[in-house]
């Protein structure tokens, strides 16, 4: 049987993708729907307030929405100890956390990995299972992309961090914003293709992938097709006509299709709301009401 070049190349692409899609043990079925602190930061900022300035008051409002789990961001291990008693007071779980990392330079990476592991050790009393990290770009808001050597260094260190966390019974989930989708998405793809799926999973920030690829659902669902088996967490946000809305609802991204696609792949990720505000977002409801609406919609769409 003869085979033309196009058919042969397509078969190679499918085989290569499949090689990086092992069956991943589902972490999330027992996790309650969570919410990232960043969405609250944006709502509070709009009202001229600072989220966490009074940690007790902030988390009291958080809990009043009906949310049962919180995904904070940490930069230092000592921040964990201050948060734990307040979470306990309001009976909030912390299945996942977001941590900062800088992994594209060897000297910075060593310190960064040590910092993340110190945070992970401090999280033991909370039974946290997923550590989400978005490795720093060269400059936040900048236009310069990492070169090949920096990408190779970052992938090596990302895998190393994931292996260390795995030994602690935790899963490292790689997260992106839009910058990683520039230049043929070379940073995004290399972080997943050059790391071991056993060490590095994916936190799919659905809207940043959509926005970073030029508001493309084709690109979003292609990425899910390629790496869906590595998804352990979703960050959930919606827009209408490209603008972030106050509450998670119907809009630009077809979340019902996303649910159906993940179910067909037998993928059950941890659900984390991150319905943030930007300058052009509507202003009709406050933080508490918006997050109550988020919960109603996500339960309906994800059937949880």
Tab-separated table of N, CA, C and O in Angstrom, residues 95-216:
chain	number	residue	atom	x	y	z
A	95	UNK	N	-7.993	23.001	48.239
A	95	UNK	CA	-7.449	21.887	47.455
A	95	UNK	C	-6.307	22.274	46.548
A	95	UNK	O	-5.480	21.443	46.181
A	96	UNK	N	-6.271	23.575	46.163
A	96	UNK	CA	-5.225	24.031	45.243
A	96	UNK	C	-4.763	25.418	45.649
A	96	UNK	O	-5.503	26.169	46.297
A	97	UNK	N	-3.530	25.742	45.258
A	97	UNK	CA	-2.991	27.084	45.481
A	97	UNK	C	-2.215	27.509	44.234
A	97	UNK	O	-1.795	26.675	43.436
A	98	UNK	N	-2.025	28.805	44.113
A	98	UNK	CA	-1.267	29.390	43.002
A	98	UNK	C	0.021	29.956	43.585
A	98	UNK	O	-0.012	30.684	44.578
A	99	UNK	N	1.147	29.599	42.981
A	99	UNK	CA	2.429	30.079	43.487
A	99	UNK	C	3.226	30.755	42.375
A	99	UNK	O	3.103	30.398	41.202
A	100	UNK	N	4.024	31.715	42.758
A	100	UNK	CA	4.916	32.378	41.804
A	100	UNK	C	6.160	31.533	41.580
A	100	UNK	O	6.628	30.836	42.493
A	101	UNK	N	6.713	31.614	40.382
A	101	UNK	CA	7.981	30.936	40.100
A	101	UNK	C	8.718	31.672	38.990
A	101	UNK	O	8.113	32.328	38.141
A	102	UNK	N	10.037	31.570	39.021
A	102	UNK	CA	10.894	32.091	37.958
A	102	UNK	C	11.870	30.991	37.593
A	102	UNK	O	12.758	30.643	38.382
A	103	UNK	N	11.709	30.404	36.417
A	103	UNK	CA	12.385	29.146	36.110
A	103	UNK	C	13.259	29.186	34.860
A	103	UNK	O	13.894	28.182	34.532
A	104	UNK	N	13.340	30.328	34.175
A	104	UNK	CA	14.054	30.341	32.892
A	104	UNK	C	15.537	30.667	33.030
A	104	UNK	O	16.278	30.608	32.045
A	105	UNK	N	16.000	31.026	34.257
A	105	UNK	CA	17.418	31.237	34.522
A	105	UNK	C	17.842	30.327	35.664
A	105	UNK	O	17.157	30.251	36.687
A	106	UNK	N	18.972	29.658	35.496
A	106	UNK	CA	19.370	28.611	36.435
A	106	UNK	C	19.472	29.117	37.868
A	106	UNK	O	18.979	28.472	38.801
A	107	UNK	N	20.095	30.276	38.077
A	107	UNK	CA	20.281	30.762	39.442
A	107	UNK	C	18.954	31.155	40.087
A	107	UNK	O	18.687	30.836	41.251
A	108	UNK	N	18.093	31.822	39.325
A	108	UNK	CA	16.783	32.190	39.843
A	108	UNK	C	15.926	30.954	40.097
A	108	UNK	O	15.166	30.900	41.071
A	109	UNK	N	16.050	29.961	39.239
A	109	UNK	CA	15.228	28.758	39.353
A	109	UNK	C	15.520	27.994	40.636
A	109	UNK	O	14.600	27.484	41.283
A	110	UNK	N	16.776	27.911	41.003
A	110	UNK	CA	17.136	27.195	42.233
A	110	UNK	C	16.436	27.819	43.434
A	110	UNK	O	15.835	27.113	44.261
A	111	UNK	N	16.488	29.135	43.537
A	111	UNK	CA	15.831	29.829	44.646
A	111	UNK	C	14.314	29.687	44.550
A	111	UNK	O	13.629	29.514	45.571
A	112	UNK	N	13.793	29.766	43.355
A	112	UNK	CA	12.354	29.688	43.161
A	112	UNK	C	11.811	28.317	43.544
A	112	UNK	O	10.777	28.202	44.205
A	113	UNK	N	12.507	27.277	43.139
A	113	UNK	CA	12.078	25.919	43.480
A	113	UNK	C	12.109	25.718	44.995
A	113	UNK	O	11.183	25.146	45.586
A	114	UNK	N	13.141	26.217	45.632
A	114	UNK	CA	13.227	26.114	47.095
A	114	UNK	C	12.047	26.824	47.755
A	114	UNK	O	11.471	26.324	48.728
A	115	UNK	N	11.685	27.985	47.226
A	115	UNK	CA	10.566	28.746	47.784
A	115	UNK	C	9.251	27.997	47.621
A	115	UNK	O	8.446	27.914	48.562
A	116	UNK	N	9.008	27.444	46.435
A	116	UNK	CA	7.762	26.711	46.190
A	116	UNK	C	7.686	25.474	47.082
A	116	UNK	O	6.626	25.164	47.649
A	117	UNK	N	8.790	24.783	47.240
A	117	UNK	CA	8.785	23.582	48.079
A	117	UNK	C	8.563	23.928	49.548
A	117	UNK	O	7.905	23.179	50.280
A	118	UNK	N	9.076	25.075	49.991
A	118	UNK	CA	8.819	25.523	51.364
A	118	UNK	C	7.326	25.816	51.548
A	118	UNK	O	6.742	25.486	52.590
A	119	UNK	N	6.707	26.423	50.540
A	119	UNK	CA	5.265	26.668	50.584
A	119	UNK	C	4.510	25.341	50.630
A	119	UNK	O	3.569	25.163	51.409
A	120	UNK	N	4.935	24.393	49.796
A	120	UNK	CA	4.288	23.079	49.767
A	120	UNK	C	4.365	22.395	51.127
A	120	UNK	O	3.382	21.807	51.601
A	121	UNK	N	5.509	22.478	51.771
A	121	UNK	CA	5.660	21.857	53.098
A	121	UNK	C	4.756	22.535	54.125
A	121	UNK	O	4.175	21.871	54.987
A	122	UNK	N	4.616	23.844	54.023
A	122	UNK	CA	3.753	24.572	54.960
A	122	UNK	C	2.280	24.243	54.744
A	122	UNK	O	1.461	24.425	55.647
A	123	UNK	N	1.946	23.739	53.565
A	123	UNK	CA	0.557	23.432	53.222
A	123	UNK	C	0.102	22.050	53.699
A	123	UNK	O	-1.080	21.710	53.547
A	124	UNK	N	0.979	21.270	54.276
A	124	UNK	CA	0.608	19.905	54.677
A	124	UNK	C	-0.642	19.854	55.554
A	124	UNK	O	-1.510	19.004	55.359
A	125	UNK	N	-0.792	20.750	56.539
A	125	UNK	CA	-2.001	20.689	57.374
A	125	UNK	C	-3.294	20.942	56.608
A	125	UNK	O	-4.375	20.559	57.062
A	126	UNK	N	-3.201	21.589	55.455
A	126	UNK	CA	-4.389	21.925	54.668
A	126	UNK	C	-4.787	20.827	53.697
A	126	UNK	O	-5.835	20.897	53.056
A	127	UNK	N	-3.945	19.815	53.542
A	127	UNK	CA	-4.209	18.715	52.609
A	127	UNK	C	-4.370	19.221	51.174
A	127	UNK	O	-5.176	18.700	50.399
A	128	UNK	N	-3.600	20.224	50.818
A	128	UNK	CA	-3.608	20.769	49.459
A	128	UNK	C	-2.993	19.757	48.491
A	128	UNK	O	-1.951	19.170	48.788
A	129	UNK	N	-3.618	19.576	47.333
A	129	UNK	CA	-3.174	18.550	46.393
A	129	UNK	C	-2.607	19.101	45.091
A	129	UNK	O	-1.834	18.419	44.404
A	130	UNK	N	-3.003	20.311	44.705
A	130	UNK	CA	-2.564	20.864	43.419
A	130	UNK	C	-1.837	22.176	43.648
A	130	UNK	O	-2.358	23.079	44.313
A	131	UNK	N	-0.630	22.273	43.103
A	131	UNK	CA	0.151	23.509	43.118
A	131	UNK	C	0.172	24.052	41.692
A	131	UNK	O	0.719	23.421	40.787
A	132	UNK	N	-0.440	25.194	41.488
A	132	UNK	CA	-0.492	25.821	40.162
A	132	UNK	C	0.611	26.863	40.068
A	132	UNK	O	0.787	27.672	40.978
A	133	UNK	N	1.355	26.835	38.968
A	133	UNK	CA	2.362	27.883	38.765
A	133	UNK	C	2.359	28.356	37.328
A	133	UNK	O	2.179	27.566	36.394
A	134	UNK	N	2.552	29.658	37.177
A	134	UNK	CA	2.744	30.286	35.872
A	134	UNK	C	4.142	30.902	35.881
A	134	UNK	O	4.340	31.977	36.456
A	135	UNK	N	5.135	30.216	35.311
A	135	UNK	CA	6.492	30.774	35.341
A	135	UNK	C	6.541	32.201	34.806
A	135	UNK	O	5.900	32.520	33.805
A	136	UNK	N	7.286	33.045	35.492
A	136	UNK	CA	7.347	34.466	35.124
A	136	UNK	C	7.830	34.662	33.687
A	136	UNK	O	8.738	33.957	33.221
A	137	UNK	N	7.263	35.629	32.974
A	137	UNK	CA	7.815	36.024	31.675
A	137	UNK	C	9.084	36.844	31.880
A	137	UNK	O	9.476	37.117	33.028
A	138	UNK	N	9.711	37.239	30.803
A	138	UNK	CA	10.885	38.102	30.929
A	138	UNK	C	10.514	39.406	31.616
A	138	UNK	O	11.264	39.938	32.439
A	139	UNK	N	9.330	39.926	31.282
A	139	UNK	CA	8.820	41.129	31.921
A	139	UNK	C	7.298	41.121	31.808
A	139	UNK	O	6.754	40.988	30.714
A	140	UNK	N	6.611	41.245	32.954
A	140	UNK	CA	5.158	41.302	32.914
A	140	UNK	C	4.720	42.530	32.108
A	140	UNK	O	5.165	43.637	32.367
A	141	UNK	N	3.914	42.287	31.109
A	141	UNK	CA	3.454	43.370	30.247
A	141	UNK	C	4.412	43.708	29.122
A	141	UNK	O	4.117	44.557	28.280
A	142	UNK	N	5.555	43.031	29.076
A	142	UNK	CA	6.537	43.299	28.037
A	142	UNK	C	6.256	42.525	26.762
A	142	UNK	O	5.417	41.633	26.721
A	143	UNK	N	6.994	42.866	25.705
A	143	UNK	CA	6.760	42.249	24.394
A	143	UNK	C	7.836	41.231	24.012
A	143	UNK	O	7.700	40.545	23.001
A	144	UNK	N	8.895	41.125	24.815
A	144	UNK	CA	9.998	40.232	24.461
A	144	UNK	C	9.675	38.796	24.857
A	144	UNK	O	9.121	38.542	25.933
A	145	UNK	N	10.044	37.862	23.991
A	145	UNK	CA	9.821	36.446	24.252
A	145	UNK	C	11.107	35.764	24.704
A	145	UNK	O	12.209	36.187	24.350
A	146	UNK	N	10.970	34.697	25.465
A	146	UNK	CA	12.141	33.914	25.877
A	146	UNK	C	12.772	33.245	24.661
A	146	UNK	O	12.082	32.836	23.727
A	147	UNK	N	14.101	33.122	24.705
A	147	UNK	CA	14.786	32.435	23.614
A	147	UNK	C	14.797	30.929	23.872
A	147	UNK	O	14.333	30.448	24.918
A	148	UNK	N	15.352	30.185	22.928
A	148	UNK	CA	15.308	28.727	23.038
A	148	UNK	C	16.038	28.211	24.274
A	148	UNK	O	15.573	27.271	24.934
A	149	UNK	N	17.176	28.806	24.588
A	149	UNK	CA	17.929	28.355	25.754
A	149	UNK	C	17.124	28.580	27.032
A	149	UNK	O	17.116	27.733	27.942
A	150	UNK	N	16.442	29.698	27.109
A	150	UNK	CA	15.629	29.998	28.294
A	150	UNK	C	14.420	29.066	28.388
A	150	UNK	O	14.046	28.633	29.489
A	151	UNK	N	13.847	28.717	27.249
A	151	UNK	CA	12.730	27.786	27.257
A	151	UNK	C	13.178	26.398	27.701
A	151	UNK	O	12.481	25.722	28.471
A	152	UNK	N	14.335	25.968	27.225
A	152	UNK	CA	14.854	24.658	27.617
A	152	UNK	C	15.160	24.623	29.117
A	152	UNK	O	14.855	23.636	29.803
A	153	UNK	N	15.751	25.701	29.633
A	153	UNK	CA	16.049	25.785	31.062
A	153	UNK	C	14.759	25.766	31.880
A	153	UNK	O	14.670	25.080	32.913
A	154	UNK	N	13.773	26.501	31.429
A	154	UNK	CA	12.510	26.570	32.166
A	154	UNK	C	11.818	25.210	32.209
A	154	UNK	O	11.314	24.792	33.260
A	155	UNK	N	11.775	24.519	31.071
A	155	UNK	CA	11.127	23.207	31.028
A	155	UNK	C	11.834	22.222	31.955
A	155	UNK	O	11.182	21.433	32.658
A	156	UNK	N	13.164	22.255	31.954
A	156	UNK	CA	13.929	21.368	32.837
A	156	UNK	C	13.579	21.627	34.297
A	156	UNK	O	13.365	20.682	35.083
A	157	UNK	N	13.498	22.887	34.663
A	157	UNK	CA	13.208	23.232	36.054
A	157	UNK	C	11.749	22.994	36.425
A	157	UNK	O	11.441	22.650	37.568
A	158	UNK	N	10.852	23.178	35.460
A	158	UNK	CA	9.450	22.877	35.702
A	158	UNK	C	9.270	21.389	36.004
A	158	UNK	O	8.551	21.002	36.942
A	159	UNK	N	9.935	20.563	35.231
A	159	UNK	CA	9.866	19.120	35.449
A	159	UNK	C	10.481	18.738	36.804
A	159	UNK	O	9.935	17.894	37.528
A	160	UNK	N	11.583	19.380	37.143
A	160	UNK	CA	12.231	19.105	38.429
A	160	UNK	C	11.315	19.472	39.594
A	160	UNK	O	11.174	18.707	40.554
A	161	UNK	N	10.677	20.627	39.493
A	161	UNK	CA	9.750	21.052	40.534
A	161	UNK	C	8.586	20.074	40.645
A	161	UNK	O	8.175	19.695	41.753
A	162	UNK	N	8.056	19.659	39.513
A	162	UNK	CA	6.959	18.705	39.532
A	162	UNK	C	7.334	17.386	40.168
A	162	UNK	O	6.547	16.794	40.918
A	163	UNK	N	8.548	16.916	39.890
A	163	UNK	CA	9.011	15.657	40.483
A	163	UNK	C	9.136	15.779	42.001
A	163	UNK	O	8.781	14.863	42.751
A	164	UNK	N	9.626	16.925	42.457
A	164	UNK	CA	9.763	17.155	43.900
A	164	UNK	C	8.386	17.213	44.574
A	164	UNK	O	8.192	16.673	45.667
A	165	UNK	N	7.446	17.869	43.942
A	165	UNK	CA	6.103	17.952	44.512
A	165	UNK	C	5.410	16.590	44.515
A	165	UNK	O	4.665	16.264	45.454
A	166	UNK	N	5.661	15.813	43.479
A	166	UNK	CA	5.077	14.476	43.412
A	166	UNK	C	5.512	13.637	44.610
A	166	UNK	O	4.716	12.878	45.179
A	167	UNK	N	6.777	13.783	45.017
A	167	UNK	CA	7.271	13.060	46.192
A	167	UNK	C	6.550	13.493	47.462
A	167	UNK	O	6.519	12.755	48.448
A	168	UNK	N	5.970	14.673	47.449
A	168	UNK	CA	5.218	15.192	48.599
A	168	UNK	C	3.723	14.906	48.481
A	168	UNK	O	2.920	15.406	49.270
A	169	UNK	N	3.348	14.130	47.474
A	169	UNK	CA	1.946	13.786	47.286
A	169	UNK	C	1.128	14.880	46.645
A	169	UNK	O	-0.096	14.915	46.761
A	170	UNK	N	1.802	15.802	45.945
A	170	UNK	CA	1.132	16.920	45.300
A	170	UNK	C	1.347	16.871	43.792
A	170	UNK	O	2.284	16.254	43.297
A	171	UNK	N	0.463	17.568	43.065
A	171	UNK	CA	0.548	17.633	41.610
A	171	UNK	C	0.856	19.061	41.180
A	171	UNK	O	0.202	20.003	41.621
A	172	UNK	N	1.857	19.212	40.321
A	172	UNK	CA	2.181	20.512	39.750
A	172	UNK	C	1.342	20.725	38.493
A	172	UNK	O	1.327	19.880	37.597
A	173	UNK	N	0.638	21.865	38.433
A	173	UNK	CA	-0.193	22.194	37.274
A	173	UNK	C	0.343	23.457	36.615
A	173	UNK	O	0.367	24.527	37.228
A	174	UNK	N	0.771	23.328	35.379
A	174	UNK	CA	1.314	24.439	34.605
A	174	UNK	C	0.181	25.339	34.126
A	174	UNK	O	-0.816	24.877	33.565
A	175	UNK	N	0.334	26.643	34.338
A	175	UNK	CA	-0.675	27.648	34.008
A	175	UNK	C	-0.067	28.678	33.067
A	175	UNK	O	1.132	28.930	33.104
A	176	UNK	N	-0.904	29.270	32.218
A	176	UNK	CA	-0.419	30.307	31.302
A	176	UNK	C	-1.350	31.503	31.312
A	176	UNK	O	-2.521	31.417	31.697
A	177	UNK	N	-0.809	32.628	30.863
A	177	UNK	CA	-1.617	33.778	30.481
A	177	UNK	C	-1.569	33.857	28.950
A	177	UNK	O	-1.486	32.820	28.296
A	178	UNK	N	-1.603	35.043	28.391
A	178	UNK	CA	-1.572	35.131	26.930
A	178	UNK	C	-0.163	35.136	26.356
A	178	UNK	O	0.053	34.726	25.221
A	179	UNK	N	0.830	35.578	27.144
A	179	UNK	CA	2.185	35.728	26.618
A	179	UNK	C	2.747	34.406	26.092
A	179	UNK	O	3.479	34.371	25.104
A	180	UNK	N	2.388	33.303	26.728
A	180	UNK	CA	2.929	31.998	26.327
A	180	UNK	C	2.368	31.509	24.999
A	180	UNK	O	2.876	30.549	24.420
A	181	UNK	N	1.336	32.185	24.525
A	181	UNK	CA	0.730	31.804	23.242
A	181	UNK	C	1.320	32.567	22.065
A	181	UNK	O	0.965	32.312	20.908
A	182	UNK	N	2.244	33.495	22.342
A	182	UNK	CA	2.882	34.243	21.255
A	182	UNK	C	3.898	33.374	20.523
A	182	UNK	O	4.322	32.333	21.027
A	183	UNK	N	4.287	33.830	19.344
A	183	UNK	CA	5.347	33.169	18.566
A	183	UNK	C	5.048	31.688	18.366
A	183	UNK	O	5.824	30.812	18.734
A	184	UNK	N	3.896	31.425	17.759
A	184	UNK	CA	3.456	30.055	17.478
A	184	UNK	C	3.273	29.234	18.753
A	184	UNK	O	3.381	28.006	18.725
A	185	UNK	N	2.991	29.913	19.861
A	185	UNK	CA	2.763	29.260	21.155
A	185	UNK	C	3.935	28.366	21.553
A	185	UNK	O	3.775	27.335	22.190
A	186	UNK	N	5.153	28.811	21.184
A	186	UNK	CA	6.307	27.941	21.398
A	186	UNK	C	6.576	27.698	22.878
A	186	UNK	O	6.990	26.591	23.265
A	187	UNK	N	6.348	28.718	23.719
A	187	UNK	CA	6.586	28.504	25.153
A	187	UNK	C	5.565	27.528	25.712
A	187	UNK	O	5.928	26.589	26.439
A	188	UNK	N	4.293	27.714	25.398
A	188	UNK	CA	3.244	26.823	25.885
A	188	UNK	C	3.527	25.377	25.479
A	188	UNK	O	3.530	24.467	26.323
A	189	UNK	N	3.744	25.147	24.197
A	189	UNK	CA	3.940	23.781	23.721
A	189	UNK	C	5.199	23.144	24.297
A	189	UNK	O	5.190	21.968	24.676
A	190	UNK	N	6.278	23.911	24.384
A	190	UNK	CA	7.516	23.306	24.870
A	190	UNK	C	7.406	22.903	26.333
A	190	UNK	O	7.971	21.876	26.733
A	191	UNK	N	6.695	23.674	27.145
A	191	UNK	CA	6.559	23.308	28.556
A	191	UNK	C	5.839	21.977	28.717
A	191	UNK	O	6.133	21.212	29.645
A	192	UNK	N	4.956	21.660	27.805
A	192	UNK	CA	4.237	20.391	27.906
A	192	UNK	C	4.951	19.255	27.170
A	192	UNK	O	4.963	18.118	27.635
A	193	UNK	N	5.571	19.562	26.048
A	193	UNK	CA	6.243	18.505	25.289
A	193	UNK	C	7.596	18.120	25.880
A	193	UNK	O	8.077	17.007	25.662
A	194	UNK	N	8.223	19.026	26.609
A	194	UNK	CA	9.557	18.749	27.154
A	194	UNK	C	9.529	18.354	28.627
A	194	UNK	O	10.571	18.243	29.255
A	195	UNK	N	8.328	18.141	29.173
A	195	UNK	CA	8.211	17.697	30.567
A	195	UNK	C	7.488	16.362	30.607
A	195	UNK	O	6.736	16.003	29.705
A	196	UNK	N	7.725	15.637	31.684
A	196	UNK	CA	7.100	14.330	31.876
A	196	UNK	C	5.673	14.534	32.388
A	196	UNK	O	5.487	15.193	33.421
A	197	UNK	N	4.667	13.972	31.714
A	197	UNK	CA	3.298	14.113	32.194
A	197	UNK	C	3.107	13.612	33.624
A	197	UNK	O	2.173	14.033	34.306
A	198	UNK	N	3.969	12.734	34.074
A	198	UNK	CA	3.872	12.254	35.450
A	198	UNK	C	4.284	13.341	36.449
A	198	UNK	O	3.918	13.277	37.626
A	199	UNK	N	5.053	14.310	35.967
A	199	UNK	CA	5.544	15.383	36.837
A	199	UNK	C	4.801	16.708	36.647
A	199	UNK	O	4.709	17.497	37.589
A	200	UNK	N	4.342	16.962	35.444
A	200	UNK	CA	3.734	18.258	35.126
A	200	UNK	C	2.374	18.056	34.466
A	200	UNK	O	2.283	17.488	33.375
A	201	UNK	N	1.337	18.511	35.151
A	201	UNK	CA	-0.011	18.506	34.603
A	201	UNK	C	-0.349	19.908	34.096
A	201	UNK	O	0.508	20.789	34.094
A	202	UNK	N	-1.593	20.111	33.705
A	202	UNK	CA	-2.000	21.381	33.112
A	202	UNK	C	-3.175	21.981	33.871
A	202	UNK	O	-4.182	21.307	34.107
A	203	UNK	N	-3.017	23.233	34.278
A	203	UNK	CA	-4.147	24.043	34.720
A	203	UNK	C	-4.555	24.870	33.506
A	203	UNK	O	-3.851	25.823	33.142
A	204	UNK	N	-5.642	24.503	32.877
A	204	UNK	CA	-6.079	25.210	31.677
A	204	UNK	C	-6.860	26.454	32.081
A	204	UNK	O	-7.987	26.360	32.567
A	205	UNK	N	-6.243	27.607	31.895
A	205	UNK	CA	-6.952	28.866	32.077
A	205	UNK	C	-7.654	29.145	30.760
A	205	UNK	O	-7.058	29.655	29.807
A	206	UNK	N	-8.923	28.779	30.726
A	206	UNK	CA	-9.647	28.698	29.458
A	206	UNK	C	-9.638	30.029	28.707
A	206	UNK	O	-9.350	30.077	27.509
A	207	UNK	N	-9.933	31.110	29.408
A	207	UNK	CA	-10.053	32.379	28.687
A	207	UNK	C	-8.713	32.955	28.280
A	207	UNK	O	-8.617	33.606	27.237
A	208	UNK	N	-7.640	32.740	29.056
A	208	UNK	CA	-6.335	33.251	28.631
A	208	UNK	C	-5.853	32.527	27.372
A	208	UNK	O	-5.220	33.130	26.498
A	209	UNK	N	-6.157	31.230	27.263
A	209	UNK	CA	-5.814	30.523	26.027
A	209	UNK	C	-6.651	31.070	24.870
A	209	UNK	O	-6.135	31.304	23.772
A	210	UNK	N	-7.923	31.287	25.115
A	210	UNK	CA	-8.814	31.858	24.093
A	210	UNK	C	-8.325	33.236	23.665
A	210	UNK	O	-8.156	33.514	22.475
A	211	UNK	N	-8.050	34.110	24.618
A	211	UNK	CA	-7.608	35.472	24.294
A	211	UNK	C	-6.204	35.466	23.694
A	211	UNK	O	-5.921	36.204	22.733
A	212	UNK	N	-5.328	34.655	24.230
A	212	UNK	CA	-3.948	34.626	23.753
A	212	UNK	C	-3.802	34.122	22.334
A	212	UNK	O	-2.797	34.399	21.670
A	213	UNK	N	-4.811	33.386	21.874
A	213	UNK	CA	-4.782	32.892	20.490
A	213	UNK	C	-5.663	33.732	19.571
A	213	UNK	O	-6.102	33.260	18.518
A	214	UNK	N	-5.925	34.978	19.980
A	214	UNK	CA	-6.696	35.881	19.136
A	214	UNK	C	-8.186	35.636	19.218
A	214	UNK	O	-8.903	35.747	18.218
A	215	UNK	N	-8.671	35.304	20.428
A	215	UNK	CA	-10.094	35.009	20.645
A	215	UNK	C	-10.562	33.864	19.738
A	215	UNK	O	-11.559	33.977	19.019
A	216	UNK	N	-9.818	32.767	19.819
A	216	UNK	CA	-10.076	31.633	18.931
A	216	UNK	C	-10.520	30.400	19.710
A	216	UNK	O	-9.750	29.829	20.488
